[in-house]
PDB file of C-alpha atoms in Angstrom:
ATOM      1  CA  MET A   1       0.028   0.053  -0.074  1.00 54.00           C
ATOM      2  CA  SER A   2       1.498   3.331  -1.000  1.00 76.00           C
ATOM      3  CA  HIS A   3       0.435   6.590   0.446  1.00 89.00           C
ATOM      4  CA  LEU A   4      -0.541   9.572  -1.738  1.00 94.00           C
ATOM      5  CA  SER A   5       2.173  12.001  -2.355  1.00 93.00           C
ATOM      6  CA  LYS A   6       1.889  15.786  -1.937  1.00 94.00           C
ATOM      7  CA  GLU A   7       1.483  16.186  -5.850  1.00 95.00           C
ATOM      8  CA  GLN A   8      -1.460  13.718  -6.011  1.00 95.00           C
ATOM      9  CA  ARG A   9      -3.216  15.752  -3.190  1.00 96.00           C
ATOM     10  CA  TYR A  10      -2.705  18.790  -5.426  1.00 96.00           C
ATOM     11  CA  THR A  11      -4.213  17.065  -8.302  1.00 96.00           C
ATOM     12  CA  ILE A  12      -7.088  15.902  -6.210  1.00 96.00           C
ATOM     13  CA  ASP A  13      -7.604  19.550  -5.031  1.00 95.00           C
ATOM     14  CA  ARG A  14      -7.483  21.158  -8.573  1.00 96.00           C
ATOM     15  CA  MET A  15      -9.769  18.379 -10.044  1.00 95.00           C
ATOM     16  CA  VAL A  16     -12.479  18.500  -7.152  1.00 93.00           C
ATOM     17  CA  LYS A  17     -12.468  22.285  -7.644  1.00 93.00           C
ATOM     18  CA  GLU A  18     -13.029  21.793 -11.303  1.00 95.00           C
ATOM     19  CA  GLY A  19     -15.975  19.474 -10.764  1.00 93.00           C
ATOM     20  CA  TYR A  20     -14.557  16.107 -11.812  1.00 94.00           C
ATOM     21  CA  SER A  21     -15.809  13.014 -10.395  1.00 94.00           C
ATOM     22  CA  GLN A  22     -13.858  10.773  -7.827  1.00 93.00           C
ATOM     23  CA  VAL A  23     -13.531   7.948 -10.531  1.00 95.00           C
ATOM     24  CA  GLU A  24     -12.070  10.267 -13.017  1.00 96.00           C
ATOM     25  CA  ILE A  25      -9.612  11.605 -10.343  1.00 95.00           C
ATOM     26  CA  ALA A  26      -8.573   8.148  -9.205  1.00 95.00           C
ATOM     27  CA  GLY A  27      -7.584   7.422 -12.910  1.00 95.00           C
ATOM     28  CA  VAL A  28      -5.504  10.375 -13.340  1.00 96.00           C
ATOM     29  CA  ILE A  29      -3.480   9.842 -10.048  1.00 96.00           C
ATOM     30  CA  ASN A  30      -3.412   6.098 -10.924  1.00 95.00           C
ATOM     31  CA  LYS A  31      -5.206   4.938  -7.661  1.00 95.00           C
ATOM     32  CA  ASN A  32      -8.529   3.302  -6.703  1.00 94.00           C
ATOM     33  CA  LYS A  33     -11.514   5.316  -6.664  1.00 94.00           C
ATOM     34  CA  SER A  34     -11.971   4.322  -2.706  1.00 95.00           C
ATOM     35  CA  VAL A  35      -8.629   5.947  -2.061  1.00 94.00           C
ATOM     36  CA  VAL A  36      -9.805   9.318  -3.447  1.00 94.00           C
ATOM     37  CA  CYS A  37     -13.101   8.927  -1.478  1.00 93.00           C
ATOM     38  CA  ARG A  38     -11.255   8.201   1.738  1.00 94.00           C
ATOM     39  CA  GLU A  39      -8.777  11.076   1.268  1.00 94.00           C
ATOM     40  CA  ILE A  40     -11.507  13.499   0.721  1.00 93.00           C
ATOM     41  CA  HIS A  41     -13.646  12.272   3.502  1.00 92.00           C
ATOM     42  CA  ARG A  42     -10.692  12.060   6.064  1.00 92.00           C
ATOM     43  CA  TYR A  43      -8.973  15.303   5.288  1.00 91.00           C
ATOM     44  CA  GLY A  44     -11.596  17.356   3.449  1.00 88.00           C
ATOM     45  CA  GLU A  45     -13.529  20.056   5.137  1.00 86.00           C
ATOM     46  CA  PRO A  46     -16.979  19.532   6.531  1.00 85.00           C
ATOM     47  CA  ASN A  47     -18.502  21.675   3.749  1.00 84.00           C
ATOM     48  CA  GLY A  48     -17.306  19.221   1.163  1.00 78.00           C
ATOM     49  CA  SER A  49     -14.312  21.321  -0.016  1.00 88.00           C
ATOM     50  CA  TYR A  50     -10.742  20.087  -0.076  1.00 93.00           C
ATOM     51  CA  CYS A  51      -7.502  21.835   0.309  1.00 94.00           C
ATOM     52  CA  ALA A  52      -4.151  19.796  -0.617  1.00 94.00           C
ATOM     53  CA  VAL A  53      -1.923  21.832   1.817  1.00 94.00           C
ATOM     54  CA  LEU A  54      -4.279  21.346   4.774  1.00 93.00           C
ATOM     55  CA  ALA A  55      -4.865  17.711   3.943  1.00 94.00           C
ATOM     56  CA  HIS A  56      -0.990  17.137   3.686  1.00 94.00           C
ATOM     57  CA  LYS A  57      -0.440  18.932   6.982  1.00 94.00           C
ATOM     58  CA  LYS A  58      -3.278  16.669   8.560  1.00 93.00           C
ATOM     59  CA  TYR A  59      -1.637  13.437   7.133  1.00 93.00           C
ATOM     60  CA  LEU A  60       1.620  14.315   8.501  1.00 93.00           C
ATOM     61  CA  ASN A  61       0.315  15.129  12.070  1.00 93.00           C
ATOM     62  CA  ARG A  62      -1.737  11.518  11.760  1.00 91.00           C
ATOM     63  CA  GLN A  63       1.403   9.965  10.917  1.00 90.00           C
ATOM     64  CA  LYS A  64       3.333  11.400  13.830  1.00 89.00           C
ATOM     65  CA  GLU A  65       0.864  10.500  16.326  1.00 88.00           C
ATOM     66  CA  LYS A  66       0.347   6.962  15.031  1.00 84.00           C
ATOM     67  CA  PRO A  67       1.533   4.461  17.729  1.00 77.00           C
ATOM     68  CA  LYS A  68       5.040   3.107  17.184  1.00 76.00           C
ATOM     69  CA  LYS A  69       6.002  -0.406  16.959  1.00 77.00           C
ATOM     70  CA  VAL A  70       7.101  -1.702  20.305  1.00 76.00           C
ATOM     71  CA  SER A  71      10.248  -3.878  20.680  1.00 82.00           C
ATOM     72  CA  PHE A  72       9.954  -6.852  22.653  1.00 85.00           C
ATOM     73  CA  THR A  73      12.328  -6.035  25.670  1.00 88.00           C
ATOM     74  CA  GLU A  74      13.968  -8.317  28.365  1.00 90.00           C
ATOM     75  CA  GLU A  75      11.739  -6.703  30.939  1.00 89.00           C
ATOM     76  CA  MET A  76       8.829  -7.588  29.098  1.00 88.00           C
ATOM     77  CA  LYS A  77       9.728 -11.086  28.831  1.00 90.00           C
ATOM     78  CA  ILE A  78      10.111 -11.314  32.547  1.00 92.00           C
ATOM     79  CA  LEU A  79       6.756  -9.793  33.221  1.00 91.00           C
ATOM     80  CA  ILE A  80       4.963 -12.026  30.595  1.00 92.00           C
ATOM     81  CA  GLU A  81       6.707 -15.098  32.033  1.00 93.00           C
ATOM     82  CA  HIS A  82       5.669 -14.146  35.488  1.00 93.00           C
ATOM     83  CA  GLN A  83       2.086 -13.485  34.506  1.00 93.00           C
ATOM     84  CA  LEU A  84       1.869 -16.650  32.360  1.00 93.00           C
ATOM     85  CA  LYS A  85       3.084 -18.640  35.270  1.00 93.00           C
ATOM     86  CA  ALA A  86       0.326 -16.894  37.331  1.00 94.00           C
ATOM     87  CA  LYS A  87      -2.105 -18.097  34.827  1.00 93.00           C
ATOM     88  CA  PHE A  88      -2.816 -14.895  33.027  1.00 92.00           C
ATOM     89  CA  SER A  89      -4.123 -14.986  29.316  1.00 93.00           C
ATOM     90  CA  PRO A  90      -1.794 -13.286  26.804  1.00 93.00           C
ATOM     91  CA  GLU A  91      -5.003 -10.868  26.067  1.00 93.00           C
ATOM     92  CA  GLN A  92      -5.078 -10.254  29.814  1.00 93.00           C
ATOM     93  CA  ILE A  93      -1.295  -9.498  30.153  1.00 92.00           C
ATOM     94  CA  SER A  94      -1.381  -7.122  27.235  1.00 90.00           C
ATOM     95  CA  GLY A  95      -4.615  -5.342  28.233  1.00 90.00           C
ATOM     96  CA  THR A  96      -3.468  -4.933  31.595  1.00 90.00           C
ATOM     97  CA  ALA A  97      -0.204  -3.236  30.745  1.00 89.00           C
ATOM     98  CA  LYS A  98      -1.885  -1.031  28.268  1.00 87.00           C
ATOM     99  CA  LEU A  99      -4.480   0.173  31.083  1.00 91.00           C
ATOM    100  CA  ASN A 100      -1.380   0.799  33.369  1.00 90.00           C
ATOM    101  CA  GLY A 101       0.721   2.685  30.642  1.00 86.00           C
ATOM    102  CA  ILE A 102       3.150   0.081  30.655  1.00 86.00           C
ATOM    103  CA  PRO A 103       4.824  -0.735  27.306  1.00 87.00           C
ATOM    104  CA  MET A 104       3.891  -4.078  25.963  1.00 87.00           C
ATOM    105  CA  VAL A 105       3.579  -6.198  22.738  1.00 87.00           C
ATOM    106  CA  SER A 106       0.436  -7.346  21.409  1.00 86.00           C
ATOM    107  CA  TYR A 107      -1.214 -10.609  22.762  1.00 88.00           C
ATOM    108  CA  GLU A 108      -0.450 -12.166  19.241  1.00 90.00           C
ATOM    109  CA  SER A 109       3.385 -11.557  19.918  1.00 88.00           C
ATOM    110  CA  ILE A 110       2.973 -13.015  23.357  1.00 87.00           C
ATOM    111  CA  TYR A 111       1.665 -16.355  22.070  1.00 86.00           C
TER     112      TYR A 111
END
């Protein structure tokens, strides 16, 4: 999956203002029409307008705020082993850590 570039957002901006359909826009930027629809819905204005500059800023903020991948540390391993011996499920271990603000891998990784 590739993300939209700044240039593609400018193309969407221009074509929306000129009244092109989302299918036509998708063809020009070589993306699926659902990508264009999602982009306009996610980063557009409530009145239906779309501004490429604002959309790109919102996109960058969204990427910055995205949760980062947690590395499996030795401390996590010790905590997980202790809680598994106490008969906690991987879902409980991961969920409890999240509630307490403790960095933890997903329950899938614990399995």
